[in-house]
CSV table of C-alpha atoms in Angstrom, one decimal:
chain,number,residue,atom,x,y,z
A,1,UNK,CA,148.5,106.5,148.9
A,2,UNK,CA,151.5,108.7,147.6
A,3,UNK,CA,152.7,107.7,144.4
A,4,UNK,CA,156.1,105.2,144.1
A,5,UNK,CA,158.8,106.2,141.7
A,6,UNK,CA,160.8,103.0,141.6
A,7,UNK,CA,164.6,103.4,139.2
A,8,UNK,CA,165.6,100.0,137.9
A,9,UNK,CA,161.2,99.3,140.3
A,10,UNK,CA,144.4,81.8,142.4
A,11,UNK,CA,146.4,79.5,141.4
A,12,UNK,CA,145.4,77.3,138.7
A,13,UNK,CA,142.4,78.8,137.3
A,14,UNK,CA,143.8,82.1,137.6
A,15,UNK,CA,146.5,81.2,136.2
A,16,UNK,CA,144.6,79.4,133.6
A,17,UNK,CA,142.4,82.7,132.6
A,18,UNK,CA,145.9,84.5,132.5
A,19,UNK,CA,147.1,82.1,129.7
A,20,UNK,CA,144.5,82.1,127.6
A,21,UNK,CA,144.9,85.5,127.5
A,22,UNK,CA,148.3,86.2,126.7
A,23,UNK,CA,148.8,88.6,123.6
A,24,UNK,CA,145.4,89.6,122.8
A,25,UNK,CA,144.4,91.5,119.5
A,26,UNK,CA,145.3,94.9,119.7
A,27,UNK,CA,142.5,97.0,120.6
A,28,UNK,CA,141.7,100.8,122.0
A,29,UNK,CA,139.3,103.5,122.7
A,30,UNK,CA,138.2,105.8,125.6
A,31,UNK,CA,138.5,104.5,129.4
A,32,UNK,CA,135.0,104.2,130.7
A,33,UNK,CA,133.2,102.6,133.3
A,34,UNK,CA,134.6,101.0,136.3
A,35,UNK,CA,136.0,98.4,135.5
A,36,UNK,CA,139.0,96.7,137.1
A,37,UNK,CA,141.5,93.6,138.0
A,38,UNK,CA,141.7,91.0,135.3
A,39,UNK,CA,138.6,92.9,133.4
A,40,UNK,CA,140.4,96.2,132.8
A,41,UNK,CA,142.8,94.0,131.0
A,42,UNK,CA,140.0,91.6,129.4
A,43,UNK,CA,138.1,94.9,128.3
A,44,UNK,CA,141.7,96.2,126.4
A,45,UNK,CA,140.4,99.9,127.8
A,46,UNK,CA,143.7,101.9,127.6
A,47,UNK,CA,144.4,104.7,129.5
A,48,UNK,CA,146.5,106.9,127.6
A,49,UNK,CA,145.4,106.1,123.8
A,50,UNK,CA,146.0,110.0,123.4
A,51,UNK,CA,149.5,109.2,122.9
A,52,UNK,CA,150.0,105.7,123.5
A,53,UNK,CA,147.8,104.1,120.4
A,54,UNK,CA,148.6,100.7,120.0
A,55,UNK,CA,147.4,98.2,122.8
A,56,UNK,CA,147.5,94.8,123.5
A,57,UNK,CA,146.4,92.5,126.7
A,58,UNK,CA,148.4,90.0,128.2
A,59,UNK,CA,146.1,88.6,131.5
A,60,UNK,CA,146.0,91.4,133.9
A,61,UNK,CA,148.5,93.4,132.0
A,62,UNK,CA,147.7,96.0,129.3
A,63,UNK,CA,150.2,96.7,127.6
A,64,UNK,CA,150.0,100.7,125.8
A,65,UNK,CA,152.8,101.5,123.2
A,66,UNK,CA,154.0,104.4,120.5
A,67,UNK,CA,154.7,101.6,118.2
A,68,UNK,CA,153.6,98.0,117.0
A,69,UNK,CA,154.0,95.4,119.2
A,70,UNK,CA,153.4,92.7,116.9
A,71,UNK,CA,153.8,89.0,118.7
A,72,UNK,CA,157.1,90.1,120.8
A,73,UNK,CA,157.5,86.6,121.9
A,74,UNK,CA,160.1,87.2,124.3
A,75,UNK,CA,157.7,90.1,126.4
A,76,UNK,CA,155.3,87.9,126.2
A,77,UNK,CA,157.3,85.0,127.9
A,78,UNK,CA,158.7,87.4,130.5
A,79,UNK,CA,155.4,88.4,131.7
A,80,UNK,CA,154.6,84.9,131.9
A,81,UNK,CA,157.0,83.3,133.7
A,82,UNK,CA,157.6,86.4,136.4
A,83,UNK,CA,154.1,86.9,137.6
A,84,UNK,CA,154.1,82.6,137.7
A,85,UNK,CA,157.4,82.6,139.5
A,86,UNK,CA,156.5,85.2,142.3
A,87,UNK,CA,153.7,82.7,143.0
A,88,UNK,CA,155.3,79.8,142.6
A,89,UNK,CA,158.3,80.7,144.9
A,90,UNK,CA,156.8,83.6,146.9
A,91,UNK,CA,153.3,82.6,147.2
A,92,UNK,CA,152.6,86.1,146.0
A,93,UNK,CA,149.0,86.2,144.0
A,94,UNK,CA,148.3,88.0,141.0
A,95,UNK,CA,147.2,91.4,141.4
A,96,UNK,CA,143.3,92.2,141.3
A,97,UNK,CA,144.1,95.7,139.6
A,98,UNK,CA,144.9,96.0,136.3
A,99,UNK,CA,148.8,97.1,135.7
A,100,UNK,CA,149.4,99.3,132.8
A,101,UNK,CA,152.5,98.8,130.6
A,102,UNK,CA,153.8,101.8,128.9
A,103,UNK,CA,156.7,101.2,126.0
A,104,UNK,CA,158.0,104.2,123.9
A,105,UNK,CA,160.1,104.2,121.0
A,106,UNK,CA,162.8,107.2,122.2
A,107,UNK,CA,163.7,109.7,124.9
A,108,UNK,CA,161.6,112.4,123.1
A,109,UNK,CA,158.5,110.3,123.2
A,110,UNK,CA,159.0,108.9,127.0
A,111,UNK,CA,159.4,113.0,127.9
A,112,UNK,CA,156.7,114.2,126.3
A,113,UNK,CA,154.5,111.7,127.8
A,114,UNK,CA,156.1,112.4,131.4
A,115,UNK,CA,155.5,115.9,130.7
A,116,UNK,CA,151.7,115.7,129.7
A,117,UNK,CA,151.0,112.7,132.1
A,118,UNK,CA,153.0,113.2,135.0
A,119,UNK,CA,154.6,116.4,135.1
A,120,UNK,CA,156.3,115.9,138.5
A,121,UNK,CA,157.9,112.5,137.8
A,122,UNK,CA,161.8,111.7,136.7
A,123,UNK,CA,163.4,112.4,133.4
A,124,UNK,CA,166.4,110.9,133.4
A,125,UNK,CA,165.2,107.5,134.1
A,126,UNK,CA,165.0,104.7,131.0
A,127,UNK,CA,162.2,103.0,133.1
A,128,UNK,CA,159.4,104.0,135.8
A,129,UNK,CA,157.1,102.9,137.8
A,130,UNK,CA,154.2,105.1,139.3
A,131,UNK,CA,151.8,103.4,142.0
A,132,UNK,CA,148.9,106.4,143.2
A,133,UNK,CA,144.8,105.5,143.8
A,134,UNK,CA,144.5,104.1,140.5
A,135,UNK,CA,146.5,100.9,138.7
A,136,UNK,CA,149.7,101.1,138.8
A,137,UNK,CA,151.9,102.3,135.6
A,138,UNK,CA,155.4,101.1,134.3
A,139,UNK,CA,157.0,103.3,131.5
A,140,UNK,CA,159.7,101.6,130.0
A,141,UNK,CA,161.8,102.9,126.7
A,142,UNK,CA,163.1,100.6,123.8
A,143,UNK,CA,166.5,99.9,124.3
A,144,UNK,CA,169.0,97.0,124.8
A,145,UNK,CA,167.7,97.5,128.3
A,146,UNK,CA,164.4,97.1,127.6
A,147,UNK,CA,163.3,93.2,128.9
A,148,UNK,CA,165.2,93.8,132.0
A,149,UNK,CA,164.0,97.3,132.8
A,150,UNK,CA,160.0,95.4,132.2
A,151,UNK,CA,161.1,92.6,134.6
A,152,UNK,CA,162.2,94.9,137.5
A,153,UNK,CA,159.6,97.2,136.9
A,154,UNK,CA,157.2,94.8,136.4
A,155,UNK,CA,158.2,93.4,140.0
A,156,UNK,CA,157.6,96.5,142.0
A,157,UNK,CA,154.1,96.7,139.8
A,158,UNK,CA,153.0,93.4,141.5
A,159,UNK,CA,154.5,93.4,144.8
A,160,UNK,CA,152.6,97.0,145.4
A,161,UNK,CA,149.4,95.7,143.3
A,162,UNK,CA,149.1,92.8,145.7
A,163,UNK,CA,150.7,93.5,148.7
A,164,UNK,CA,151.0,96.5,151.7
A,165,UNK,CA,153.6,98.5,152.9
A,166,UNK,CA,156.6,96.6,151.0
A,167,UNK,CA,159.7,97.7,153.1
A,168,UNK,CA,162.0,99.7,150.1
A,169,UNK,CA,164.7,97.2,150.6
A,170,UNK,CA,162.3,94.2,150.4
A,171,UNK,CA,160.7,95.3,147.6
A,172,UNK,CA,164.2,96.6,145.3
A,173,UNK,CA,166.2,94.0,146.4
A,174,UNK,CA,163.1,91.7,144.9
A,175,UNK,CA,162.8,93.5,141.8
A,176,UNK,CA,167.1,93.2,141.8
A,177,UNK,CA,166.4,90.1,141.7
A,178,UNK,CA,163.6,89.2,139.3
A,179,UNK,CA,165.0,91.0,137.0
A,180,UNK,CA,167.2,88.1,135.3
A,181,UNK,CA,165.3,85.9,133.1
A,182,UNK,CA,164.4,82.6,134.5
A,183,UNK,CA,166.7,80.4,135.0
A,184,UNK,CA,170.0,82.6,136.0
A,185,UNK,CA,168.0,84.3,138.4
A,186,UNK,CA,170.7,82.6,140.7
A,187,UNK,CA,174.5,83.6,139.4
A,188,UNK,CA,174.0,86.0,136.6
A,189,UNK,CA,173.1,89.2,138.3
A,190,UNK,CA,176.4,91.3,138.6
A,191,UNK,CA,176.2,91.4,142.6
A,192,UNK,CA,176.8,88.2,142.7
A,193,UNK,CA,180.3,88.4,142.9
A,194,UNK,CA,180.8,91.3,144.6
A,195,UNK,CA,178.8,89.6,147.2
A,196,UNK,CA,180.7,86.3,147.0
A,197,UNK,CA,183.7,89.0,147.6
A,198,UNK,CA,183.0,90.2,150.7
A,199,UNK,CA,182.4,86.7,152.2
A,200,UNK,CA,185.5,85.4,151.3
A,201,UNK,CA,187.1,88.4,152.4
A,202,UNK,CA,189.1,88.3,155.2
A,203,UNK,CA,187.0,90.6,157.4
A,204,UNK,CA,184.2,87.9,156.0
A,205,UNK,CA,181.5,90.9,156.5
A,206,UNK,CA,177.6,90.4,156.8
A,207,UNK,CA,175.8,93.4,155.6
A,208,UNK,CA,173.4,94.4,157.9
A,209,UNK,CA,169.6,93.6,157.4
A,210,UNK,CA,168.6,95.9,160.6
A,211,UNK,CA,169.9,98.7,158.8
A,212,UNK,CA,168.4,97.7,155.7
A,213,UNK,CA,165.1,97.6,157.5
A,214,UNK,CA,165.4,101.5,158.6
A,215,UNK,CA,165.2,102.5,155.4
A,216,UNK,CA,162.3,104.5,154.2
A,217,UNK,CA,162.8,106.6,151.2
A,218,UNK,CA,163.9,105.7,147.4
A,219,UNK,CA,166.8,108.5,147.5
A,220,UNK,CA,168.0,106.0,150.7
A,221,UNK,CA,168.7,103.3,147.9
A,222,UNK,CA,172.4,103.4,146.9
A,223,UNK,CA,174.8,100.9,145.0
A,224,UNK,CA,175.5,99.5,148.5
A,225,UNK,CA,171.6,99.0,149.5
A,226,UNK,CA,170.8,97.8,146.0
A,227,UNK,CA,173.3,95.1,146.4
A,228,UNK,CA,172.8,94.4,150.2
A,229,UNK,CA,168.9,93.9,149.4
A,230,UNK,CA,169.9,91.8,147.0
A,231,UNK,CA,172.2,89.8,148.9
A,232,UNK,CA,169.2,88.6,151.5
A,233,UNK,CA,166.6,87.7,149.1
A,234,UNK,CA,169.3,85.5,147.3
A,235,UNK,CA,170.0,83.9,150.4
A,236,UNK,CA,166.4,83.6,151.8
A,237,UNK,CA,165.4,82.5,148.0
A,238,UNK,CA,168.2,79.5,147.9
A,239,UNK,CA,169.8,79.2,151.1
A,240,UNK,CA,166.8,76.8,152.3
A,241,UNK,CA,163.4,75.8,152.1
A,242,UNK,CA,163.0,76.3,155.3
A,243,UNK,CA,164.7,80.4,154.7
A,244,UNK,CA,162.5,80.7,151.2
A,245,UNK,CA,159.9,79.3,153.4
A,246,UNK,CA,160.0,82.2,156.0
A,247,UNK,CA,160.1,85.1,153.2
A,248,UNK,CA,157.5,83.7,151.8
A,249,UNK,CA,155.3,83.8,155.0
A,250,UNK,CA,156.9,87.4,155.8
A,251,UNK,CA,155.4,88.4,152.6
A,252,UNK,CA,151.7,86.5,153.2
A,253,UNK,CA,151.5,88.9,156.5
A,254,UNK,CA,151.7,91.8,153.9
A,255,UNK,CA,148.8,90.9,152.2
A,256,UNK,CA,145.6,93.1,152.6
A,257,UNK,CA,143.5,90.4,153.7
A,258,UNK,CA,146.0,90.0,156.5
A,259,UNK,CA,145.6,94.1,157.3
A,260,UNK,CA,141.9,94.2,157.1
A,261,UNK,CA,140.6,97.0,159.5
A,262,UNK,CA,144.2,98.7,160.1
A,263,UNK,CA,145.6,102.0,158.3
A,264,UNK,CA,148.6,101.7,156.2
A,265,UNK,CA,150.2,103.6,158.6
A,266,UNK,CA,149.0,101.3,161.5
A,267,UNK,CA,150.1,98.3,159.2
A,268,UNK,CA,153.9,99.5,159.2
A,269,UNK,CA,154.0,99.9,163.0
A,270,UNK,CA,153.2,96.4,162.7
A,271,UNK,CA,155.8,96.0,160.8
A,272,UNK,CA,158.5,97.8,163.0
A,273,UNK,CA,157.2,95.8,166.0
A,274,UNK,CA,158.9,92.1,164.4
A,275,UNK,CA,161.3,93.5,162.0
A,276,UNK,CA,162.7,90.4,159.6
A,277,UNK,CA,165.9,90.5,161.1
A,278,UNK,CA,164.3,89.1,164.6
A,279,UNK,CA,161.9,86.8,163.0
A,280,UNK,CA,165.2,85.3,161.2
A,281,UNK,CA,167.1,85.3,164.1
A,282,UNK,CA,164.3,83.6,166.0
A,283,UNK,CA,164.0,80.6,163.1
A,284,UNK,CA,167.9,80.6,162.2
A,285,UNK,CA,170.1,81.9,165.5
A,286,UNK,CA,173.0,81.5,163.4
A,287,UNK,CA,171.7,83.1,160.4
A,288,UNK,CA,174.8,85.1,159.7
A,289,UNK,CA,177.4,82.4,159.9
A,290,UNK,CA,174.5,80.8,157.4
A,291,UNK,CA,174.5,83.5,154.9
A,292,UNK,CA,178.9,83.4,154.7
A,293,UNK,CA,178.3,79.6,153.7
A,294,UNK,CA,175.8,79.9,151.3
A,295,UNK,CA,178.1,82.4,149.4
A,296,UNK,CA,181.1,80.3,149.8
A,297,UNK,CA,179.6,77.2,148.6
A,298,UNK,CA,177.4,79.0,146.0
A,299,UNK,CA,178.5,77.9,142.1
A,300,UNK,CA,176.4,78.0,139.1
A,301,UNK,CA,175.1,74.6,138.9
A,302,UNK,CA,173.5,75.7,142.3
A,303,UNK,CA,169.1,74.2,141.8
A,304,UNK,CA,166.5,76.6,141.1
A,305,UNK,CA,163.9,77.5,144.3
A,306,UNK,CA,161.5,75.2,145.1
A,307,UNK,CA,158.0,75.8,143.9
A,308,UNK,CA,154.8,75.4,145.0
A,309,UNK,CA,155.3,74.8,148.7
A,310,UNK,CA,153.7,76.0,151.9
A,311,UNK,CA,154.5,79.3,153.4
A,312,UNK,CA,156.1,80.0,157.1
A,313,UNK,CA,153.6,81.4,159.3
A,314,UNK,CA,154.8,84.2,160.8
A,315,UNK,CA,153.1,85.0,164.3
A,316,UNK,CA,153.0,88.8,165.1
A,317,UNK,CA,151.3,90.4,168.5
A,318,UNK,CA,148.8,92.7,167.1
């Protein structure tokens, strides 16, 4: 698998072994063995001690950084509460694989890493995520920016960790979206009313998910694609439970269990085959009159998703 470069990129007992987890001592030392999933993470084996030498765990995330990390209680509660709530909403599970979490203190440090670690990567980026045959790897600088560039990041680490072949707008406009904290999620990301804008517009324009869905490259991803993205998965999110529902069960046919014996590349022709957009227009034929209303009517005291419900199957001729 080629490796991602992403820009802003079970259940109760799991969940249960995740907790008592959280924040481990700090520990390092070489990588050995072959070890992997929530054990990587339990075993506090960094991978880049070299430069990286303070480590902590938190569940199946270790966390590698140029300076103390001390009890950062608000990290802490944002790794939490986003690998919970992409379960909880999404039904997507906890990776198996261990994701690594990278935080540097400056620029210089973040660039010298890049250049030693991943000579071929970005520069100019405060965060970045790297997905190749091993676990995937989020590098993040301290700055103001720092909890949301771990959230979005820390999105695209799980989606790919869990899932195949996460279509580029599916899987930025998700990580658009996860990262806001909890409970604003809904009305405080700045698309918001830019979105709300063009529904109310006279014109009263529906950006286009087919288009969105053509899309195959990272450079593809503009201002107007991050937004768009965005744009759906708030209105499959809140619209409905019958629409958050249907993304949820869009996402379950993504799962590797459900592409056992077929290539990656196999598994996207799948994917062309029954694009959202039809399966959409197949549950909701007026889905675009639907997604004008949900922006007109949308306000901030608008409830949070439902959790813990039962996916949409999605049937697919394979």
């Amino acid at each position: 698998m080629n490796a991602l470069f992403g820009t802003e990129r079970i259940r109760f007992f799991r969940r249960l072994a995740f907790l008592c987890l959280i924040f481990c001592a700090g520990l390092s030392g070489p990588l050995s063995g072959s070890l992997s999933g929530e054990e990587y993470a339990r075993a506090g084996k960094p991978l880049f001690s070299d430069l990286l030498p303070y480590t902590q765990a938190c569940g199946c995330v270790l966390c590698e950084s140029d300076f103390l990390l001390e009890d950062d209680q608000r990290l802490q509660k944002d790794l939490i509460e986003l690998q919970e709530d992409l379960d909880a909403y999404l039904n997507v599970p906890l990776p198996e694989e261990t994701v690594i979490l990278c935080l540097f203190s400056s620029w210089k440090s973040y660039n010298d890493f890049l250049k030693k670690k991943y000579p071929e990567a970005p520069r100019d980026r405060p965060a970045l995520y790297i997905k190749d045959n091993g676990p995937g790897v989020l590098m993040v600088i301290k700055d103001e920016q720092m909890y949301l560039n771990v959230r979005h990041e820390m999105t695209h680490a799980i989606l790919n960790a869990s899932l195949r072949n996460v279509p580029i707008w599916l899987d930025e406009g998700l990580a658009k979206y996860f990262e806001t904290p909890r409970g604003k999620r809904g009305y405080e990301n700045p698309f918001l009313g830019q979105v709300k804008k063009g529904v109310n517009s006279w014109f009263m324009k529906v950006p286009s998910l087919a288009r969105l869905e053509k899309l195959q490259w990272i450079n593809q991803m503009g201002i107007r694609e991050y937004r768009e993205s965005w744009g759906w998965i708030h209105f499959m999110i809140h619209h409905s439970e019958e629409t958050q529902r249907l993304l949820a069960g869009y996402l379950m046919e993504l799962r590797p269990e459900k592409q056992r014996g077929i290539s990656p590349d196999q598994a996207a022709e799948l994917q062309k085959g029954t694009p959202l957009t039809e399966i959409l227009k197949e549950h909701f034929p007026n889905y675009k009159q639907e997604y004008i209303d949900h922006f007109k009517a949308w306000d901030n005291r608008s409830a949070e998703p439902k959790r813990s419900f039962d996916y949409l199957s999605i049937f697919r001729s394979k």
